[in-house]
mmCIF file of C-alpha atoms and ligand atoms in Angstrom:
data_model
loop_
_atom_site.group_PDB
_atom_site.id
_atom_site.type_symbol
_atom_site.label_atom_id
_atom_site.label_comp_id
_atom_site.label_asym_id
_atom_site.label_seq_id
_atom_site.Cartn_x
_atom_site.Cartn_y
_atom_site.Cartn_z
ATOM 1 C CA MET M 10 52.168 -99.408 82.131
ATOM 2 C CA ASP M 11 55.200 -99.680 84.484
ATOM 3 C CA GLU M 12 55.122 -103.447 84.196
ATOM 4 C CA ARG M 13 54.975 -103.218 80.417
ATOM 5 C CA MET M 14 57.949 -100.822 80.402
ATOM 6 C CA SER M 15 60.006 -103.194 82.545
ATOM 7 C CA VAL M 16 59.129 -106.132 80.253
ATOM 8 C CA LEU M 17 60.324 -104.007 77.337
ATOM 9 C CA SER M 18 63.555 -102.964 79.058
ATOM 10 C CA ASN M 19 64.294 -106.590 80.082
ATOM 11 C CA LEU M 20 63.640 -107.720 76.529
ATOM 12 C CA ILE M 21 65.967 -105.086 75.100
ATOM 13 C CA ARG M 22 68.821 -106.345 77.333
ATOM 14 C CA THR M 23 69.104 -109.698 75.506
ATOM 15 C CA SER M 24 70.155 -110.172 71.902
ATOM 16 C CA VAL M 25 67.138 -112.357 71.091
ATOM 17 C CA GLY M 26 64.901 -109.764 72.766
ATOM 18 C CA ARG M 27 66.398 -106.970 70.687
ATOM 19 C CA LYS M 28 65.618 -108.920 67.512
ATOM 20 C CA LEU M 29 62.045 -109.439 68.692
ATOM 21 C CA VAL M 30 61.690 -105.723 69.469
ATOM 22 C CA MET M 31 63.121 -104.943 66.034
ATOM 23 C CA ALA M 32 60.656 -107.350 64.392
ATOM 24 C CA ALA M 33 57.632 -106.048 66.318
ATOM 25 C CA THR M 34 58.397 -102.349 65.739
ATOM 26 C CA GLY M 35 59.321 -103.053 62.105
ATOM 27 C CA LEU M 36 55.976 -104.776 61.528
ATOM 28 C CA MET M 37 54.131 -101.837 63.118
ATOM 29 C CA LEU M 38 55.945 -99.398 60.814
ATOM 30 C CA PHE M 39 55.224 -101.686 57.877
ATOM 31 C CA GLY M 40 51.523 -101.613 58.843
ATOM 32 C CA PHE M 41 51.626 -97.816 58.800
ATOM 33 C CA VAL M 42 53.383 -97.757 55.427
ATOM 34 C CA VAL M 43 50.746 -100.069 53.876
ATOM 35 C CA VAL M 44 47.797 -98.079 55.276
ATOM 36 C CA HIS M 45 49.445 -94.787 54.252
ATOM 37 C CA MET M 46 49.972 -96.088 50.723
ATOM 38 C CA LEU M 47 46.321 -97.160 50.438
ATOM 39 C CA GLY M 48 45.249 -93.740 51.714
ATOM 40 C CA ASN M 49 47.535 -91.962 49.251
ATOM 41 C CA LEU M 50 46.239 -94.002 46.323
ATOM 42 C CA GLN M 51 42.973 -92.114 46.752
ATOM 43 C CA THR M 52 44.786 -89.373 44.842
ATOM 44 C CA PHE M 53 43.633 -91.328 41.764
ATOM 45 C CA MET M 54 40.022 -90.895 42.889
ATOM 46 C CA GLY M 55 40.259 -87.113 42.738
ATOM 47 C CA ARG M 56 40.256 -84.051 44.940
ATOM 48 C CA GLU M 57 37.064 -84.763 46.923
ATOM 49 C CA ALA M 58 38.172 -88.289 47.827
ATOM 50 C CA LEU M 59 41.714 -87.428 48.976
ATOM 51 C CA ASN M 60 40.720 -84.233 50.786
ATOM 52 C CA GLY M 61 37.801 -85.997 52.463
ATOM 53 C CA TYR M 62 40.116 -88.751 53.672
ATOM 54 C CA ALA M 63 42.706 -86.217 54.923
ATOM 55 C CA ALA M 64 39.975 -84.245 56.730
ATOM 56 C CA LEU M 65 38.780 -87.430 58.440
ATOM 57 C CA LEU M 66 42.301 -88.128 59.727
ATOM 58 C CA GLN M 67 42.701 -84.571 61.004
ATOM 59 C CA LYS M 68 39.239 -84.408 62.586
ATOM 60 C CA ASN M 69 40.081 -85.366 66.156
ATOM 61 C CA ALA M 70 43.238 -83.586 67.357
ATOM 62 C CA ALA M 71 43.640 -85.823 70.438
ATOM 63 C CA VAL M 72 43.492 -89.029 68.357
ATOM 64 C CA LEU M 73 45.787 -87.526 65.703
ATOM 65 C CA TRP M 74 48.430 -86.485 68.227
ATOM 66 C CA SER M 75 48.257 -89.779 70.148
ATOM 67 C CA PHE M 76 48.813 -91.573 66.856
ATOM 68 C CA ARG M 77 51.709 -89.290 65.917
ATOM 69 C CA LEU M 78 53.395 -89.729 69.306
ATOM 70 C CA GLY M 79 52.894 -93.507 69.154
ATOM 71 C CA LEU M 80 54.393 -93.642 65.664
ATOM 72 C CA ALA M 81 57.356 -91.465 66.719
ATOM 73 C CA LEU M 82 57.959 -93.716 69.743
ATOM 74 C CA VAL M 83 57.840 -96.915 67.661
ATOM 75 C CA LEU M 84 60.206 -95.337 65.127
ATOM 76 C CA ALA M 85 62.609 -94.217 67.878
ATOM 77 C CA VAL M 86 62.698 -97.723 69.433
ATOM 78 C CA HIS M 87 63.188 -99.297 65.969
ATOM 79 C CA VAL M 88 66.059 -96.944 65.085
ATOM 80 C CA THR M 89 67.899 -97.219 68.438
ATOM 81 C CA THR M 90 67.542 -101.008 68.609
ATOM 82 C CA GLY M 91 68.673 -101.201 64.967
ATOM 83 C CA ILE M 92 71.796 -99.159 65.754
ATOM 84 C CA VAL M 93 72.648 -101.459 68.692
ATOM 85 C CA LEU M 94 72.071 -104.614 66.593
ATOM 86 C CA ALA M 95 74.141 -103.279 63.688
ATOM 87 C CA TRP M 96 76.945 -102.391 66.094
ATOM 88 C CA GLU M 97 76.809 -105.875 67.669
ATOM 89 C CA ASN M 98 76.874 -107.565 64.263
ATOM 90 C CA ARG M 99 79.867 -105.527 63.272
ATOM 91 C CA ALA M 100 81.673 -106.337 66.519
ATOM 92 C CA ALA M 101 80.923 -110.071 66.078
ATOM 93 C CA ARG M 102 81.988 -110.169 62.426
ATOM 94 C CA PRO M 103 85.651 -111.285 62.857
ATOM 95 C CA GLU M 104 84.495 -114.511 64.555
ATOM 96 C CA ARG M 105 81.339 -115.213 62.565
ATOM 97 C CA TYR M 106 81.956 -113.544 59.238
ATOM 98 C CA GLU M 107 79.194 -114.138 56.691
ATOM 99 C CA GLY M 108 77.492 -117.551 56.705
ATOM 100 C CA PRO M 109 73.734 -118.078 56.600
ATOM 101 C CA ASN M 110 73.272 -117.724 60.358
ATOM 102 C CA THR M 111 74.261 -114.077 60.702
ATOM 103 C CA ALA M 112 71.501 -111.740 61.810
ATOM 104 C CA TYR M 113 70.174 -110.801 58.401
ATOM 105 C CA GLY M 114 72.015 -113.180 56.081
ATOM 106 C CA SER M 115 74.743 -111.959 53.727
ATOM 107 C CA SER M 116 73.064 -110.891 50.457
ATOM 108 C CA LEU M 117 73.588 -107.359 49.146
ATOM 109 C CA PRO M 118 70.197 -105.990 50.320
ATOM 110 C CA ALA M 119 70.774 -107.618 53.717
ATOM 111 C CA ARG M 120 74.128 -105.902 54.068
ATOM 112 C CA THR M 121 72.613 -102.571 53.047
ATOM 113 C CA MET M 122 69.922 -102.634 55.765
ATOM 114 C CA VAL M 123 71.606 -99.857 57.749
ATOM 115 C CA MET M 124 72.187 -97.703 54.669
ATOM 116 C CA SER M 125 68.620 -98.174 53.348
ATOM 117 C CA GLY M 126 67.283 -97.490 56.851
ATOM 118 C CA VAL M 127 69.252 -94.236 57.033
ATOM 119 C CA MET M 128 67.950 -93.206 53.583
ATOM 120 C CA VAL M 129 64.327 -93.960 54.572
ATOM 121 C CA GLY M 130 64.853 -92.021 57.828
ATOM 122 C CA ALA M 131 66.225 -89.030 55.901
ATOM 123 C CA PHE M 132 63.271 -89.270 53.500
ATOM 124 C CA VAL M 133 60.739 -89.302 56.375
ATOM 125 C CA VAL M 134 62.300 -86.138 57.851
ATOM 126 C CA TYR M 135 62.132 -84.379 54.458
ATOM 127 C CA HIS M 136 58.641 -85.719 53.734
ATOM 128 C CA VAL M 137 57.154 -84.518 57.032
ATOM 129 C CA LEU M 138 58.701 -81.055 56.491
ATOM 130 C CA HIS M 139 57.443 -81.107 52.866
ATOM 131 C CA PHE M 140 53.791 -82.220 53.290
ATOM 132 C CA THR M 141 52.933 -82.036 57.011
ATOM 133 C CA VAL M 142 54.845 -78.976 58.297
ATOM 134 C CA LYS M 143 54.702 -77.539 54.753
ATOM 135 C CA VAL M 144 57.975 -75.570 54.882
ATOM 136 C CA PRO M 145 57.649 -73.375 51.735
ATOM 137 C CA GLY M 146 61.366 -73.354 50.854
ATOM 138 C CA LEU M 147 61.521 -77.163 50.751
ATOM 139 C CA ASN M 148 58.888 -77.858 48.091
ATOM 140 C CA PHE M 149 60.765 -76.130 45.228
ATOM 141 C CA THR M 150 57.532 -74.959 43.545
ATOM 142 C CA GLY M 151 57.328 -71.387 44.840
ATOM 143 C CA VAL M 152 53.898 -72.181 46.332
ATOM 144 C CA ASP M 153 53.062 -71.995 50.041
ATOM 145 C CA PHE M 154 51.254 -75.300 50.610
ATOM 146 C CA ALA M 155 49.777 -74.023 53.870
ATOM 147 C CA GLY M 156 47.780 -71.537 51.807
ATOM 148 C CA LEU M 157 46.151 -74.150 49.542
ATOM 149 C CA ARG M 158 42.485 -74.415 50.563
ATOM 150 C CA HIS M 159 39.457 -76.165 49.169
ATOM 151 C CA GLY M 160 35.706 -75.937 49.628
ATOM 152 C CA LEU M 161 33.535 -73.424 51.425
ATOM 153 C CA ALA M 162 34.955 -74.392 54.810
ATOM 154 C CA GLY M 163 38.443 -73.706 53.468
ATOM 155 C CA GLN M 164 39.837 -77.093 54.438
ATOM 156 C CA PRO M 165 43.453 -77.911 53.494
ATOM 157 C CA ASP M 166 43.723 -78.880 49.826
ATOM 158 C CA VAL M 167 45.879 -81.982 50.251
ATOM 159 C CA TYR M 168 45.083 -83.094 46.684
ATOM 160 C CA GLY M 169 46.238 -79.740 45.242
ATOM 161 C CA MET M 170 49.365 -79.955 47.412
ATOM 162 C CA VAL M 171 50.265 -83.462 46.187
ATOM 163 C CA LEU M 172 49.667 -82.522 42.545
ATOM 164 C CA CYS M 173 51.557 -79.272 42.878
ATOM 165 C CA GLY M 174 54.381 -80.896 44.907
ATOM 166 C CA PHE M 175 55.059 -83.650 42.385
ATOM 167 C CA ARG M 176 55.063 -81.253 39.423
ATOM 168 C CA SER M 177 58.616 -80.557 40.566
ATOM 169 C CA TRP M 178 60.550 -83.343 38.856
ATOM 170 C CA PRO M 179 63.611 -83.234 41.159
ATOM 171 C CA VAL M 180 61.256 -83.681 44.142
ATOM 172 C CA SER M 181 59.418 -86.524 42.382
ATOM 173 C CA ALA M 182 62.735 -88.144 41.438
ATOM 174 C CA ALA M 183 63.891 -87.942 45.067
ATOM 175 C CA TYR M 184 60.627 -89.593 46.168
ATOM 176 C CA VAL M 185 61.039 -92.393 43.609
ATOM 177 C CA VAL M 186 64.629 -93.068 44.755
ATOM 178 C CA ALA M 187 63.541 -93.002 48.418
ATOM 179 C CA MET M 188 60.732 -95.483 47.663
ATOM 180 C CA GLY M 189 63.392 -97.762 46.151
ATOM 181 C CA PHE M 190 65.271 -97.698 49.459
ATOM 182 C CA LEU M 191 62.011 -98.273 51.323
ATOM 183 C CA ALA M 192 61.266 -101.360 49.199
ATOM 184 C CA LEU M 193 64.798 -102.677 49.726
ATOM 185 C CA HIS M 194 64.545 -102.115 53.469
ATOM 186 C CA ALA M 195 61.044 -103.596 53.759
ATOM 187 C CA SER M 196 61.899 -106.675 51.703
ATOM 188 C CA HIS M 197 64.748 -107.654 54.008
ATOM 189 C CA GLY M 198 63.156 -106.301 57.136
ATOM 190 C CA LEU M 199 60.124 -108.544 56.604
ATOM 191 C CA ALA M 200 62.301 -111.592 55.965
ATOM 192 C CA ALA M 201 64.403 -110.839 59.065
ATOM 193 C CA ALA M 202 61.269 -110.280 61.156
ATOM 194 C CA ALA M 203 59.865 -113.631 60.017
ATOM 195 C CA GLN M 204 63.136 -115.264 61.032
ATOM 196 C CA SER M 205 63.194 -113.557 64.457
ATOM 197 C CA LEU M 206 59.603 -114.601 65.092
ATOM 198 C CA GLY M 207 60.428 -118.212 64.225
ATOM 199 C CA LEU M 208 58.258 -118.235 61.094
ATOM 200 C CA LYS M 209 61.028 -119.265 58.740
ATOM 201 C CA GLN M 210 60.756 -122.997 58.957
ATOM 202 C CA ARG M 211 62.869 -124.686 56.362
ATOM 203 C CA SER M 212 60.033 -125.930 54.136
ATOM 204 C CA TRP M 213 58.353 -122.600 53.468
ATOM 205 C CA SER M 214 61.362 -120.344 53.940
ATOM 206 C CA PRO M 215 61.979 -119.807 50.187
ATOM 207 C CA GLY M 216 58.277 -119.069 49.669
ATOM 208 C CA LEU M 217 58.359 -116.524 52.467
ATOM 209 C CA ASP M 218 61.437 -114.816 51.006
ATOM 210 C CA HIS M 219 59.684 -114.670 47.653
ATOM 211 C CA ALA M 220 56.524 -113.251 49.269
ATOM 212 C CA THR M 221 58.488 -110.474 51.034
ATOM 213 C CA ARG M 222 59.996 -109.439 47.690
ATOM 214 C CA VAL M 223 56.559 -109.346 46.064
ATOM 215 C CA VAL M 224 55.165 -107.256 48.945
ATOM 216 C CA ALA M 225 58.112 -104.836 48.641
ATOM 217 C CA LEU M 226 57.509 -104.526 44.896
ATOM 218 C CA VAL M 227 53.808 -103.760 45.480
ATOM 219 C CA LEU M 228 54.836 -101.054 47.977
ATOM 220 C CA LEU M 229 57.295 -99.591 45.490
ATOM 221 C CA LEU M 230 54.814 -99.548 42.601
ATOM 222 C CA GLY M 231 51.962 -98.270 44.774
ATOM 223 C CA TYR M 232 53.973 -95.332 46.091
ATOM 224 C CA ILE M 233 55.852 -94.322 42.937
ATOM 225 C CA SER M 234 52.677 -94.473 40.865
ATOM 226 C CA ILE M 235 51.628 -91.131 42.406
ATOM 227 C CA PRO M 236 54.625 -88.909 41.531
ATOM 228 C CA LEU M 237 54.982 -90.670 38.164
ATOM 229 C CA ALA M 238 51.299 -90.144 37.328
ATOM 230 C CA VAL M 239 51.544 -86.466 38.271
ATOM 231 C CA LEU M 240 54.658 -85.995 36.146
ATOM 232 C CA GLY M 241 52.789 -87.760 33.362
ATOM 233 C CA GLY M 242 50.093 -85.086 33.517
ATOM 234 C CA MET M 243 47.491 -86.682 35.783
ATOM 235 C CA GLY M 244 44.793 -84.683 37.429
ATOM 236 C CA ASP M 245 43.204 -81.384 37.199
ATOM 237 C CA SER M 246 45.911 -79.211 35.677
ATOM 238 C CA ARG M 247 43.508 -76.242 35.806
ATOM 239 C CA GLY M 248 43.248 -76.788 39.568
ATOM 240 C CA VAL M 249 46.987 -76.971 40.017
ATOM 241 C CA ALA M 250 47.539 -73.883 37.898
ATOM 242 C CA ALA M 251 44.875 -72.063 39.920
ATOM 243 C CA ALA M 252 46.452 -73.156 43.168
ATOM 244 C CA GLN M 253 49.895 -72.151 41.954
ATOM 245 C CA SER M 254 48.907 -68.712 40.788
ATOM 246 C CA ALA M 255 46.613 -68.015 43.731
ATOM 247 C CA GLY M 256 49.090 -69.401 46.302
ATOM 248 C CA GLY M 257 46.333 -69.689 48.835
ATOM 249 C CA GLU M 258 43.049 -68.998 47.094
ATOM 250 C CA GLU M 259 40.592 -71.824 46.682
ATOM 251 C CA ALA M 260 41.642 -74.170 43.891
ATOM 252 C CA ALA M 261 39.142 -75.055 41.205
ATOM 253 C CA PRO M 262 37.097 -78.121 42.158
HETATM 254 C C1 HEM K 305 54.379 -90.973 46.993
HETATM 255 C C2 HEM K 305 54.518 -91.230 48.256
HETATM 256 C C3 HEM K 305 53.827 -90.507 49.373
HETATM 257 C C4 HEM K 305 52.834 -89.560 49.336
HETATM 258 C C5 HEM K 305 52.097 -88.986 48.135
HETATM 259 C C6 HEM K 305 52.564 -89.181 50.700
HETATM 260 C C7 HEM K 305 51.645 -88.242 51.093
HETATM 261 C C8 HEM K 305 51.547 -87.690 52.357
HETATM 262 C C9 HEM K 305 50.756 -86.542 52.713
HETATM 263 C C10 HEM K 305 49.867 -85.769 51.732
HETATM 264 C C11 HEM K 305 50.947 -86.279 54.027
HETATM 265 C C12 HEM K 305 50.334 -85.136 54.853
HETATM 266 C C13 HEM K 305 48.946 -85.491 55.242
HETATM 267 C C14 HEM K 305 48.203 -84.295 55.788
HETATM 268 O O1 HEM K 305 48.835 -83.316 56.179
HETATM 269 O O2 HEM K 305 46.991 -84.385 55.840
HETATM 270 C C15 HEM K 305 51.858 -87.291 54.526
HETATM 271 C C16 HEM K 305 52.292 -87.396 55.831
HETATM 272 C C17 HEM K 305 53.158 -88.372 56.293
HETATM 273 N N1 HEM K 305 53.741 -89.374 55.549
HETATM 274 FE FE1 HEM K 305 53.528 -89.672 53.571
HETATM 275 N N2 HEM K 305 53.372 -89.905 51.533
HETATM 276 C C18 HEM K 305 54.166 -90.728 50.764
HETATM 277 C C19 HEM K 305 55.124 -91.641 51.209
HETATM 278 C C20 HEM K 305 55.395 -91.874 52.546
HETATM 279 C C21 HEM K 305 56.270 -92.913 53.030
HETATM 280 C C22 HEM K 305 56.979 -93.923 52.151
HETATM 281 C C23 HEM K 305 56.310 -92.806 54.394
HETATM 282 C C24 HEM K 305 57.061 -93.617 55.400
HETATM 283 C C25 HEM K 305 58.142 -94.319 55.132
HETATM 284 C C26 HEM K 305 55.472 -91.685 54.762
HETATM 285 C C27 HEM K 305 55.280 -91.233 56.035
HETATM 286 C C28 HEM K 305 54.526 -90.142 56.391
HETATM 287 C C29 HEM K 305 54.431 -89.611 57.738
HETATM 288 C C30 HEM K 305 55.137 -90.154 58.972
HETATM 289 C C31 HEM K 305 53.574 -88.502 57.676
HETATM 290 C C32 HEM K 305 53.152 -87.585 58.827
HETATM 291 C C33 HEM K 305 51.818 -88.069 59.320
HETATM 292 C C34 HEM K 305 51.178 -87.041 60.236
HETATM 293 O O3 HEM K 305 50.900 -85.948 59.791
HETATM 294 O O4 HEM K 305 50.987 -87.368 61.380
HETATM 295 N N3 HEM K 305 54.927 -91.158 53.620
HETATM 296 N N4 HEM K 305 52.206 -88.143 53.484
#
C-alpha cells in the first residue's frame, strides 16, 4: 500500500504523470457512470426489478461503504489533478496558445472541460442529497423519500422515489441539462484519456474521436430517457399517487 502511494505521488509530480492519473481516474468514473446508467435503466422493467437491484447493492454494508469511499477517493484525485492541469494549461497559454498539441485540443467542448466538470460535480452533490441522503426539502415534491417503502419487509421504494422525483419538471429539466454537461465532459474526457494513454495513433484518431462522441450520445440518451419517460407519464401512476399521499406508507405494487 505504501509503495503504491509513493508511486502515485511520484506520478503526480510530473506533467505526463498527472495526465495519466487524470486518464485512469476518468476512465474509472466513466465505468461507474456506464454501470449506473445500466442499473437505472431497470426503471423501465418496473418496481420489482429496480427495487430488487437497489436492495442487492445495499445488502452488504461493508462492501457498499468500501465502494463509496473508493469512488469518493477516485473523484477527489480526478478533481484535484484536473484543477492543477487546468491551472498549468492556463499558465502555459501565452507561449503555446491554441494549436493541436495543447492538452485537450482547442475545440469548444475541449475548452469547456473545466466548466462542464464543475457542472457535473455540482450535479453529483445535488443528486446524492436528492436520492441517496433524501433531503426532503431538495426534491420539490412535498414527499419524504425516506418514508417510501415497498413490500412486506418494508424495503426502500427506489422505483417510487424515482417516479415521484421526476414528476417535478424543474428537477427533471435540471437532470436533463446536467446530463448534457456529463455527455460533453465524457466525450472530450475519453478523447483526452485516449491521447494520454498513447492510443491516438494518427490512422485511427478520427475514428476514436467519432467513437467517443457516439458513446457520449448513448450516455446522454440512456440517462435522460428516465426523467423524460416519467414526465411523459410512464409507470404506475396509481403507485406514485399512493406514495405521494401516504408519504411513507407502502406504495401499490
Ligand atoms: C437520470 C439519471 C439518474 C438516475 C435516475 C439516478 C438514480 C440514482 C438513484 C436512485 C440513486 C440512489 C440509489 C439508492 O439509494 O439505492 C443514485 C445514487 C447515486 N448516483 Fe445516480 N442517477 C442518475 C444519474 C447519475 C449520474 C449521471 C451520476 C454521476 C455523474 C450519478 C451518480 C450517483 C452517485 C455517486 C450515487 C450515490 C451512490 C451511493 O449511494 O453510494 N447518478 N442514483
